[in-house]
Amino acid sequence: MFGKLYVVATPIGNLEDITLRALKILKIVDLIAAEDTRQTLKLLNYYDIHKPLISYHRHNEDIRSDILIEKLKQGDNIALVSDAGTPGICDPGEEIIKKSIENNIEVIPIPGACAMINALIASGISTKEFCFLGFLPLNKKLRTQKLKEIENSEKTIILYEAPHKIEQTLKDLKQILKNRQIVLARELTKIHEEFIRKDINELIENIQNIKGEMILIIEGNLNKKEGDNLLNKLTLEEHFEYYKNNGLIKKEIIKKIAKDRGLTKNEVYMYFLNK
Ligand code: SAM
């Protein structure tokens, strides 16, 4: 009989944030596949769990997953853990999970901490609909596309970010969002846990030399939903003024008005030309 693959969430800081079921699974499996075995050992030692560990990280995911599949086929039960939180969420996991499914091996999630969910629920920003984008790409073109997606999203946006890149990311966000409420959630579940709730400008001023693990929760584009209807009730001149007051240049304004009203850019352009 095949073994089972347990995808086990582990704490994101405070070692006590682990479920009873997760501990039970870690105790009964034959092998624990860990992103960084040294990191996982700290957790296992804390709970006096002694199990064989095998490393499973981004750079060996391909080869290691084949080895793990063989072990699962031989009947071993395996727990997959990452350094923190839920495996597969900006962490390795996808490969072995896909291969397990292809090989008819049962994949069982063991729920627990996930940094983004905890940042979101305490942010004070709408939790009704949200979109998790992980880390923003570094490639310029892809990054611009993602920033556009953020600009247009009516949903709350969640981003992970590294401390040495946070200032640049906020500056890029400011360029595109002008000003929007953002919550920076830092060092969740740890001694220096902090939620900085400010608009982008204030946030940029407040994050000099900021350290630790952090997440950005960005308010959705509220103007969009309400604005779409309301703006279309204005005259075209008022509509134009609205965007002008938001700092947009003529070309951008024409594009926006055309989009809001379902017109072509040329139609809007000609209207203002004939005025
Ligand atoms: N798998 C993890 C999860 O379930 O959230 C995420 C791993 S990802 C490689 C690491 C990123 O998650 C960090 O750069 C940070 O953005 C976020 N993160 C992880 N732990 C955190 C914490 N305690 N406080 C704030 N952000 C955290």
PDB file of N, CA and C in Angstrom, residues 79-173:
ATOM      1  N   ALA A  79       5.977  13.642   5.854  1.00  0.00           N
ATOM      2  CA  ALA A  79       5.450  14.986   6.154  1.00  0.00           C
ATOM      3  C   ALA A  79       6.315  15.988   5.409  1.00  0.00           C
ATOM      4  N   LEU A  80       5.655  16.919   4.735  1.00  0.00           N
ATOM      5  CA  LEU A  80       6.383  17.986   4.052  1.00  0.00           C
ATOM      6  C   LEU A  80       6.218  19.263   4.871  1.00  0.00           C
ATOM      7  N   VAL A  81       7.340  19.886   5.232  1.00  0.00           N
ATOM      8  CA  VAL A  81       7.256  21.161   5.967  1.00  0.00           C
ATOM      9  C   VAL A  81       8.174  22.179   5.298  1.00  0.00           C
ATOM     10  N   SER A  82       7.855  23.465   5.512  1.00  0.00           N
ATOM     11  CA  SER A  82       8.775  24.501   5.020  1.00  0.00           C
ATOM     12  C   SER A  82       9.371  25.193   6.245  1.00  0.00           C
ATOM     13  N   ASP A  83      10.176  26.242   6.011  1.00  0.00           N
ATOM     14  CA  ASP A  83      10.817  26.915   7.156  1.00  0.00           C
ATOM     15  C   ASP A  83       9.779  27.564   8.064  1.00  0.00           C
ATOM     16  N   ALA A  84       8.724  28.068   7.452  1.00  0.00           N
ATOM     17  CA  ALA A  84       7.701  28.758   8.248  1.00  0.00           C
ATOM     18  C   ALA A  84       6.376  28.726   7.509  1.00  0.00           C
ATOM     19  N   GLY A  85       5.320  28.518   8.255  1.00  0.00           N
ATOM     20  CA  GLY A  85       3.979  28.616   7.683  1.00  0.00           C
ATOM     21  C   GLY A  85       3.590  27.426   6.824  1.00  0.00           C
ATOM     22  N   THR A  86       2.832  27.738   5.783  1.00  0.00           N
ATOM     23  CA  THR A  86       2.219  26.696   4.965  1.00  0.00           C
ATOM     24  C   THR A  86       3.089  26.360   3.753  1.00  0.00           C
ATOM     25  N   PRO A  87       3.490  25.106   3.600  1.00  0.00           N
ATOM     26  CA  PRO A  87       4.280  24.725   2.418  1.00  0.00           C
ATOM     27  C   PRO A  87       3.503  25.045   1.141  1.00  0.00           C
ATOM     28  N   GLY A  88       4.236  25.414   0.110  1.00  0.00           N
ATOM     29  CA  GLY A  88       3.581  25.707  -1.177  1.00  0.00           C
ATOM     30  C   GLY A  88       3.174  27.162  -1.311  1.00  0.00           C
ATOM     31  N   ILE A  89       3.079  27.887  -0.205  1.00  0.00           N
ATOM     32  CA  ILE A  89       2.735  29.309  -0.281  1.00  0.00           C
ATOM     33  C   ILE A  89       4.057  30.088  -0.250  1.00  0.00           C
ATOM     34  N   CYS A  90       4.516  30.484  -1.444  1.00  0.00           N
ATOM     35  CA  CYS A  90       5.836  31.105  -1.616  1.00  0.00           C
ATOM     36  C   CYS A  90       6.928  30.230  -1.007  1.00  0.00           C
ATOM     37  N   ASP A  91       6.723  28.978  -0.977  1.00  0.00           N
ATOM     38  CA  ASP A  91       7.658  28.002  -0.427  1.00  0.00           C
ATOM     39  C   ASP A  91       7.595  26.750  -1.291  1.00  0.00           C
ATOM     40  N   PRO A  92       8.635  25.901  -1.233  1.00  0.00           N
ATOM     41  CA  PRO A  92       8.581  24.669  -2.016  1.00  0.00           C
ATOM     42  C   PRO A  92       7.425  23.766  -1.602  1.00  0.00           C
ATOM     43  N   GLY A  93       6.988  22.948  -2.532  1.00  0.00           N
ATOM     44  CA  GLY A  93       5.881  22.031  -2.221  1.00  0.00           C
ATOM     45  C   GLY A  93       5.134  21.594  -3.468  1.00  0.00           C
ATOM     46  N   GLU A  94       4.946  22.555  -4.387  1.00  0.00           N
ATOM     47  CA  GLU A  94       4.117  22.273  -5.570  1.00  0.00           C
ATOM     48  C   GLU A  94       4.530  21.015  -6.319  1.00  0.00           C
ATOM     49  N   GLU A  95       5.850  20.865  -6.510  1.00  0.00           N
ATOM     50  CA  GLU A  95       6.373  19.764  -7.328  1.00  0.00           C
ATOM     51  C   GLU A  95       5.993  18.392  -6.765  1.00  0.00           C
ATOM     52  N   ILE A  96       6.299  18.200  -5.495  1.00  0.00           N
ATOM     53  CA  ILE A  96       6.021  16.889  -4.881  1.00  0.00           C
ATOM     54  C   ILE A  96       4.514  16.637  -4.792  1.00  0.00           C
ATOM     55  N   ILE A  97       3.762  17.704  -4.581  1.00  0.00           N
ATOM     56  CA  ILE A  97       2.305  17.553  -4.490  1.00  0.00           C
ATOM     57  C   ILE A  97       1.732  17.125  -5.850  1.00  0.00           C
ATOM     58  N   LYS A  98       2.198  17.814  -6.912  1.00  0.00           N
ATOM     59  CA  LYS A  98       1.739  17.448  -8.269  1.00  0.00           C
ATOM     60  C   LYS A  98       2.091  16.004  -8.584  1.00  0.00           C
ATOM     61  N   LYS A  99       3.339  15.640  -8.327  1.00  0.00           N
ATOM     62  CA  LYS A  99       3.783  14.274  -8.652  1.00  0.00           C
ATOM     63  C   LYS A  99       3.032  13.237  -7.817  1.00  0.00           C
ATOM     64  N   SER A 100       2.742  13.554  -6.577  1.00  0.00           N
ATOM     65  CA  SER A 100       1.989  12.618  -5.734  1.00  0.00           C
ATOM     66  C   SER A 100       0.613  12.365  -6.347  1.00  0.00           C
ATOM     67  N   ILE A 101      -0.035  13.448  -6.761  1.00  0.00           N
ATOM     68  CA  ILE A 101      -1.375  13.308  -7.345  1.00  0.00           C
ATOM     69  C   ILE A 101      -1.302  12.453  -8.614  1.00  0.00           C
ATOM     70  N   GLU A 102      -0.282  12.741  -9.443  1.00  0.00           N
ATOM     71  CA  GLU A 102      -0.106  11.958 -10.688  1.00  0.00           C
ATOM     72  C   GLU A 102       0.087  10.470 -10.387  1.00  0.00           C
ATOM     73  N   ASN A 103       0.702  10.189  -9.252  1.00  0.00           N
ATOM     74  CA  ASN A 103       1.005   8.796  -8.893  1.00  0.00           C
ATOM     75  C   ASN A 103      -0.031   8.169  -7.956  1.00  0.00           C
ATOM     76  N   ASN A 104      -1.186   8.830  -7.862  1.00  0.00           N
ATOM     77  CA  ASN A 104      -2.276   8.330  -7.005  1.00  0.00           C
ATOM     78  C   ASN A 104      -1.889   8.183  -5.544  1.00  0.00           C
ATOM     79  N   ILE A 105      -1.029   9.073  -5.099  1.00  0.00           N
ATOM     80  CA  ILE A 105      -0.641   9.075  -3.677  1.00  0.00           C
ATOM     81  C   ILE A 105      -1.506  10.132  -2.982  1.00  0.00           C
ATOM     82  N   GLU A 106      -2.052   9.760  -1.857  1.00  0.00           N
ATOM     83  CA  GLU A 106      -2.964  10.674  -1.165  1.00  0.00           C
ATOM     84  C   GLU A 106      -2.183  11.869  -0.574  1.00  0.00           C
ATOM     85  N   VAL A 107      -2.703  13.071  -0.819  1.00  0.00           N
ATOM     86  CA  VAL A 107      -2.071  14.286  -0.269  1.00  0.00           C
ATOM     87  C   VAL A 107      -3.014  14.849   0.793  1.00  0.00           C
ATOM     88  N   ILE A 108      -2.505  14.986   2.017  1.00  0.00           N
ATOM     89  CA  ILE A 108      -3.380  15.422   3.117  1.00  0.00           C
ATOM     90  C   ILE A 108      -2.855  16.731   3.717  1.00  0.00           C
ATOM     91  N   PRO A 109      -3.649  17.816   3.607  1.00  0.00           N
ATOM     92  CA  PRO A 109      -3.191  19.078   4.204  1.00  0.00           C
ATOM     93  C   PRO A 109      -3.398  19.079   5.715  1.00  0.00           C
ATOM     94  N   ILE A 110      -2.425  19.552   6.442  1.00  0.00           N
ATOM     95  CA  ILE A 110      -2.573  19.706   7.897  1.00  0.00           C
ATOM     96  C   ILE A 110      -2.528  21.213   8.162  1.00  0.00           C
ATOM     97  N   PRO A 111      -3.697  21.825   8.398  1.00  0.00           N
ATOM     98  CA  PRO A 111      -3.776  23.295   8.460  1.00  0.00           C
ATOM     99  C   PRO A 111      -3.005  23.905   9.619  1.00  0.00           C
ATOM    100  N   GLY A 112      -2.660  25.174   9.435  1.00  0.00           N
ATOM    101  CA  GLY A 112      -1.951  25.895  10.498  1.00  0.00           C
ATOM    102  C   GLY A 112      -1.622  27.297  10.032  1.00  0.00           C
ATOM    103  N   ALA A 113      -0.524  27.843  10.557  1.00  0.00           N
ATOM    104  CA  ALA A 113      -0.196  29.244  10.299  1.00  0.00           C
ATOM    105  C   ALA A 113       0.123  29.517   8.836  1.00  0.00           C
ATOM    106  N   CYS A 114      -0.324  30.684   8.404  1.00  0.00           N
ATOM    107  CA  CYS A 114       0.060  31.199   7.087  1.00  0.00           C
ATOM    108  C   CYS A 114       0.162  32.715   7.285  1.00  0.00           C
ATOM    109  N   ALA A 115       1.340  33.266   7.006  1.00  0.00           N
ATOM    110  CA  ALA A 115       1.607  34.668   7.359  1.00  0.00           C
ATOM    111  C   ALA A 115       0.573  35.619   6.755  1.00  0.00           C
ATOM    112  N   MET A 116       0.238  35.412   5.477  1.00  0.00           N
ATOM    113  CA  MET A 116      -0.630  36.402   4.817  1.00  0.00           C
ATOM    114  C   MET A 116      -2.019  36.478   5.459  1.00  0.00           C
ATOM    115  N   ILE A 117      -2.541  35.347   5.872  1.00  0.00           N
ATOM    116  CA  ILE A 117      -3.888  35.334   6.435  1.00  0.00           C
ATOM    117  C   ILE A 117      -3.900  36.105   7.762  1.00  0.00           C
ATOM    118  N   ASN A 118      -2.857  35.922   8.545  1.00  0.00           N
ATOM    119  CA  ASN A 118      -2.797  36.611   9.837  1.00  0.00           C
ATOM    120  C   ASN A 118      -2.568  38.107   9.671  1.00  0.00           C
ATOM    121  N   ALA A 119      -1.782  38.466   8.659  1.00  0.00           N
ATOM    122  CA  ALA A 119      -1.585  39.900   8.373  1.00  0.00           C
ATOM    123  C   ALA A 119      -2.920  40.508   7.950  1.00  0.00           C
ATOM    124  N   LEU A 120      -3.634  39.798   7.090  1.00  0.00           N
ATOM    125  CA  LEU A 120      -4.908  40.301   6.563  1.00  0.00           C
ATOM    126  C   LEU A 120      -5.955  40.470   7.661  1.00  0.00           C
ATOM    127  N   ILE A 121      -6.117  39.456   8.492  1.00  0.00           N
ATOM    128  CA  ILE A 121      -7.239  39.501   9.451  1.00  0.00           C
ATOM    129  C   ILE A 121      -7.067  40.603  10.489  1.00  0.00           C
ATOM    130  N   ALA A 122      -5.824  40.989  10.782  1.00  0.00           N
ATOM    131  CA  ALA A 122      -5.628  42.044  11.785  1.00  0.00           C
ATOM    132  C   ALA A 122      -5.338  43.399  11.141  1.00  0.00           C
ATOM    133  N   SER A 123      -5.394  43.461   9.811  1.00  0.00           N
ATOM    134  CA  SER A 123      -5.011  44.712   9.135  1.00  0.00           C
ATOM    135  C   SER A 123      -6.080  45.793   9.276  1.00  0.00           C
ATOM    136  N   GLY A 124      -7.323  45.387   9.359  1.00  0.00           N
ATOM    137  CA  GLY A 124      -8.407  46.385   9.378  1.00  0.00           C
ATOM    138  C   GLY A 124      -8.862  46.722   7.970  1.00  0.00           C
ATOM    139  N   ILE A 125      -8.195  46.176   6.973  1.00  0.00           N
ATOM    140  CA  ILE A 125      -8.589  46.395   5.578  1.00  0.00           C
ATOM    141  C   ILE A 125      -9.542  45.267   5.172  1.00  0.00           C
ATOM    142  N   SER A 126     -10.407  45.559   4.218  1.00  0.00           N
ATOM    143  CA  SER A 126     -11.475  44.603   3.881  1.00  0.00           C
ATOM    144  C   SER A 126     -10.951  43.180   3.613  1.00  0.00           C
ATOM    145  N   THR A 127     -11.612  42.215   4.261  1.00  0.00           N
ATOM    146  CA  THR A 127     -11.238  40.808   4.078  1.00  0.00           C
ATOM    147  C   THR A 127     -12.239  40.088   3.157  1.00  0.00           C
ATOM    148  N   LYS A 128     -13.218  40.863   2.661  1.00  0.00           N
ATOM    149  CA  LYS A 128     -14.296  40.226   1.875  1.00  0.00           C
ATOM    150  C   LYS A 128     -13.759  39.527   0.642  1.00  0.00           C
ATOM    151  N   GLU A 129     -12.949  40.287  -0.117  1.00  0.00           N
ATOM    152  CA  GLU A 129     -12.348  39.697  -1.311  1.00  0.00           C
ATOM    153  C   GLU A 129     -10.898  40.145  -1.323  1.00  0.00           C
ATOM    154  N   PHE A 130      -9.997  39.220  -1.545  1.00  0.00           N
ATOM    155  CA  PHE A 130      -8.586  39.624  -1.571  1.00  0.00           C
ATOM    156  C   PHE A 130      -7.820  38.806  -2.589  1.00  0.00           C
ATOM    157  N   CYS A 131      -6.634  39.329  -2.931  1.00  0.00           N
ATOM    158  CA  CYS A 131      -5.821  38.699  -3.956  1.00  0.00           C
ATOM    159  C   CYS A 131      -4.382  38.638  -3.445  1.00  0.00           C
ATOM    160  N   PHE A 132      -3.835  37.439  -3.361  1.00  0.00           N
ATOM    161  CA  PHE A 132      -2.467  37.268  -2.861  1.00  0.00           C
ATOM    162  C   PHE A 132      -1.532  37.202  -4.061  1.00  0.00           C
ATOM    163  N   LEU A 133      -0.579  38.138  -4.104  1.00  0.00           N
ATOM    164  CA  LEU A 133       0.328  38.162  -5.262  1.00  0.00           C
ATOM    165  C   LEU A 133       1.734  37.671  -4.917  1.00  0.00           C
ATOM    166  N   GLY A 134       1.956  37.230  -3.694  1.00  0.00           N
ATOM    167  CA  GLY A 134       3.298  36.756  -3.316  1.00  0.00           C
ATOM    168  C   GLY A 134       4.311  37.893  -3.369  1.00  0.00           C
ATOM    169  N   PHE A 135       5.527  37.597  -3.836  1.00  0.00           N
ATOM    170  CA  PHE A 135       6.558  38.631  -3.983  1.00  0.00           C
ATOM    171  C   PHE A 135       6.406  39.283  -5.353  1.00  0.00           C
ATOM    172  N   LEU A 136       6.551  40.611  -5.430  1.00  0.00           N
ATOM    173  CA  LEU A 136       6.490  41.283  -6.734  1.00  0.00           C
ATOM    174  C   LEU A 136       7.683  40.827  -7.570  1.00  0.00           C
ATOM    175  N   PRO A 137       7.478  40.595  -8.875  1.00  0.00           N
ATOM    176  CA  PRO A 137       8.630  40.174  -9.698  1.00  0.00           C
ATOM    177  C   PRO A 137       9.683  41.282  -9.773  1.00  0.00           C
ATOM    178  N   LEU A 138      10.932  40.898  -9.999  1.00  0.00           N
ATOM    179  CA  LEU A 138      12.001  41.905 -10.115  1.00  0.00           C
ATOM    180  C   LEU A 138      12.146  42.355 -11.567  1.00  0.00           C
ATOM    181  N   ASN A 139      11.807  41.455 -12.487  1.00  0.00           N
ATOM    182  CA  ASN A 139      11.851  41.793 -13.904  1.00  0.00           C
ATOM    183  C   ASN A 139      10.938  43.003 -14.166  1.00  0.00           C
ATOM    184  N   LYS A 140      11.514  44.020 -14.844  1.00  0.00           N
ATOM    185  CA  LYS A 140      10.817  45.305 -14.958  1.00  0.00           C
ATOM    186  C   LYS A 140       9.435  45.181 -15.610  1.00  0.00           C
ATOM    187  N   LYS A 141       9.391  44.428 -16.712  1.00  0.00           N
ATOM    188  CA  LYS A 141       8.131  44.319 -17.466  1.00  0.00           C
ATOM    189  C   LYS A 141       7.056  43.602 -16.614  1.00  0.00           C
ATOM    190  N   LEU A 142       7.480  42.497 -16.028  1.00  0.00           N
ATOM    191  CA  LEU A 142       6.522  41.727 -15.217  1.00  0.00           C
ATOM    192  C   LEU A 142       6.073  42.525 -13.999  1.00  0.00           C
ATOM    193  N   ARG A 143       7.042  43.286 -13.463  1.00  0.00           N
ATOM    194  CA  ARG A 143       6.724  44.098 -12.279  1.00  0.00           C
ATOM    195  C   ARG A 143       5.682  45.174 -12.628  1.00  0.00           C
ATOM    196  N   THR A 144       5.887  45.806 -13.779  1.00  0.00           N
ATOM    197  CA  THR A 144       4.936  46.845 -14.205  1.00  0.00           C
ATOM    198  C   THR A 144       3.546  46.241 -14.395  1.00  0.00           C
ATOM    199  N   GLN A 145       3.501  45.048 -14.982  1.00  0.00           N
ATOM    200  CA  GLN A 145       2.198  44.386 -15.176  1.00  0.00           C
ATOM    201  C   GLN A 145       1.499  44.148 -13.841  1.00  0.00           C
ATOM    202  N   LYS A 146       2.274  43.679 -12.869  1.00  0.00           N
ATOM    203  CA  LYS A 146       1.686  43.392 -11.543  1.00  0.00           C
ATOM    204  C   LYS A 146       1.213  44.682 -10.887  1.00  0.00           C
ATOM    205  N   LEU A 147       2.019  45.744 -11.044  1.00  0.00           N
ATOM    206  CA  LEU A 147       1.633  47.021 -10.436  1.00  0.00           C
ATOM    207  C   LEU A 147       0.327  47.523 -11.047  1.00  0.00           C
ATOM    208  N   LYS A 148       0.168  47.319 -12.349  1.00  0.00           N
ATOM    209  CA  LYS A 148      -1.083  47.705 -13.036  1.00  0.00           C
ATOM    210  C   LYS A 148      -2.256  46.906 -12.458  1.00  0.00           C
ATOM    211  N   GLU A 149      -1.983  45.622 -12.244  1.00  0.00           N
ATOM    212  CA  GLU A 149      -3.022  44.738 -11.700  1.00  0.00           C
ATOM    213  C   GLU A 149      -3.460  45.270 -10.323  1.00  0.00           C
ATOM    214  N   ILE A 150      -2.469  45.706  -9.548  1.00  0.00           N
ATOM    215  CA  ILE A 150      -2.777  46.238  -8.216  1.00  0.00           C
ATOM    216  C   ILE A 150      -3.597  47.523  -8.350  1.00  0.00           C
ATOM    217  N   GLU A 151      -3.186  48.364  -9.291  1.00  0.00           N
ATOM    218  CA  GLU A 151      -3.892  49.639  -9.477  1.00  0.00           C
ATOM    219  C   GLU A 151      -5.378  49.403  -9.783  1.00  0.00           C
ATOM    220  N   ASN A 152      -5.647  48.399 -10.596  1.00  0.00           N
ATOM    221  CA  ASN A 152      -7.023  48.187 -11.053  1.00  0.00           C
ATOM    222  C   ASN A 152      -7.860  47.298 -10.154  1.00  0.00           C
ATOM    223  N   SER A 153      -7.212  46.617  -9.215  1.00  0.00           N
ATOM    224  CA  SER A 153      -7.954  45.647  -8.416  1.00  0.00           C
ATOM    225  C   SER A 153      -8.866  46.310  -7.385  1.00  0.00           C
ATOM    226  N   GLU A 154     -10.110  45.880  -7.387  1.00  0.00           N
ATOM    227  CA  GLU A 154     -11.035  46.363  -6.352  1.00  0.00           C
ATOM    228  C   GLU A 154     -10.846  45.540  -5.089  1.00  0.00           C
ATOM    229  N   LYS A 155     -10.131  44.434  -5.232  1.00  0.00           N
ATOM    230  CA  LYS A 155      -9.920  43.553  -4.077  1.00  0.00           C
ATOM    231  C   LYS A 155      -8.709  44.013  -3.271  1.00  0.00           C
ATOM    232  N   THR A 156      -8.709  43.669  -2.010  1.00  0.00           N
ATOM    233  CA  THR A 156      -7.535  43.906  -1.168  1.00  0.00           C
ATOM    234  C   THR A 156      -6.373  43.093  -1.747  1.00  0.00           C
ATOM    235  N   ILE A 157      -5.194  43.698  -1.764  1.00  0.00           N
ATOM    236  CA  ILE A 157      -4.019  43.010  -2.318  1.00  0.00           C
ATOM    237  C   ILE A 157      -3.047  42.657  -1.179  1.00  0.00           C
ATOM    238  N   ILE A 158      -2.497  41.467  -1.252  1.00  0.00           N
ATOM    239  CA  ILE A 158      -1.507  41.051  -0.248  1.00  0.00           C
ATOM    240  C   ILE A 158      -0.186  40.761  -0.946  1.00  0.00           C
ATOM    241  N   LEU A 159       0.882  41.383  -0.430  1.00  0.00           N
ATOM    242  CA  LEU A 159       2.223  41.157  -0.987  1.00  0.00           C
ATOM    243  C   LEU A 159       3.183  40.723   0.111  1.00  0.00           C
ATOM    244  N   TYR A 160       4.070  39.793  -0.200  1.00  0.00           N
ATOM    245  CA  TYR A 160       5.193  39.491   0.685  1.00  0.00           C
ATOM    246  C   TYR A 160       6.369  40.360   0.233  1.00  0.00           C
ATOM    247  N   GLU A 161       7.211  40.772   1.151  1.00  0.00           N
ATOM    248  CA  GLU A 161       8.382  41.543   0.746  1.00  0.00           C
ATOM    249  C   GLU A 161       9.535  41.364   1.718  1.00  0.00           C
ATOM    250  N   ALA A 162      10.738  41.473   1.179  1.00  0.00           N
ATOM    251  CA  ALA A 162      11.952  41.368   2.012  1.00  0.00           C
ATOM    252  C   ALA A 162      12.306  42.760   2.521  1.00  0.00           C
ATOM    253  N   PRO A 163      12.897  42.863   3.719  1.00  0.00           N
ATOM    254  CA  PRO A 163      13.160  44.194   4.294  1.00  0.00           C
ATOM    255  C   PRO A 163      14.040  45.095   3.427  1.00  0.00           C
ATOM    256  N   HIS A 164      15.033  44.501   2.734  1.00  0.00           N
ATOM    257  CA  HIS A 164      15.926  45.358   1.941  1.00  0.00           C
ATOM    258  C   HIS A 164      15.271  45.832   0.639  1.00  0.00           C
ATOM    259  N   LYS A 165      14.076  45.325   0.332  1.00  0.00           N
ATOM    260  CA  LYS A 165      13.427  45.759  -0.914  1.00  0.00           C
ATOM    261  C   LYS A 165      12.166  46.576  -0.641  1.00  0.00           C
ATOM    262  N   ILE A 166      11.803  46.714   0.632  1.00  0.00           N
ATOM    263  CA  ILE A 166      10.491  47.304   0.948  1.00  0.00           C
ATOM    264  C   ILE A 166      10.390  48.769   0.507  1.00  0.00           C
ATOM    265  N   GLU A 167      11.494  49.514   0.670  1.00  0.00           N
ATOM    266  CA  GLU A 167      11.430  50.936   0.343  1.00  0.00           C
ATOM    267  C   GLU A 167      11.162  51.110  -1.159  1.00  0.00           C
ATOM    268  N   GLN A 168      11.900  50.358  -1.980  1.00  0.00           N
ATOM    269  CA  GLN A 168      11.715  50.457  -3.431  1.00  0.00           C
ATOM    270  C   GLN A 168      10.295  50.049  -3.821  1.00  0.00           C
ATOM    271  N   THR A 169       9.813  48.981  -3.185  1.00  0.00           N
ATOM    272  CA  THR A 169       8.458  48.504  -3.506  1.00  0.00           C
ATOM    273  C   THR A 169       7.424  49.571  -3.172  1.00  0.00           C
ATOM    274  N   LEU A 170       7.583  50.217  -2.026  1.00  0.00           N
ATOM    275  CA  LEU A 170       6.615  51.254  -1.658  1.00  0.00           C
ATOM    276  C   LEU A 170       6.693  52.435  -2.622  1.00  0.00           C
ATOM    277  N   LYS A 171       7.915  52.755  -3.058  1.00  0.00           N
ATOM    278  CA  LYS A 171       8.060  53.867  -4.008  1.00  0.00           C
ATOM    279  C   LYS A 171       7.387  53.511  -5.337  1.00  0.00           C
ATOM    280  N   ASP A 172       7.550  52.262  -5.763  1.00  0.00           N
ATOM    281  CA  ASP A 172       6.898  51.820  -7.012  1.00  0.00           C
ATOM    282  C   ASP A 172       5.377  51.856  -6.856  1.00  0.00           C
ATOM    283  N   LEU A 173       4.902  51.451  -5.689  1.00  0.00           N
ATOM    284  CA  LEU A 173       3.454  51.455  -5.444  1.00  0.00           C
ATOM    285  C   LEU A 173       2.923  52.885  -5.453  1.00  0.00           C
TER     286      LEU A 173
END
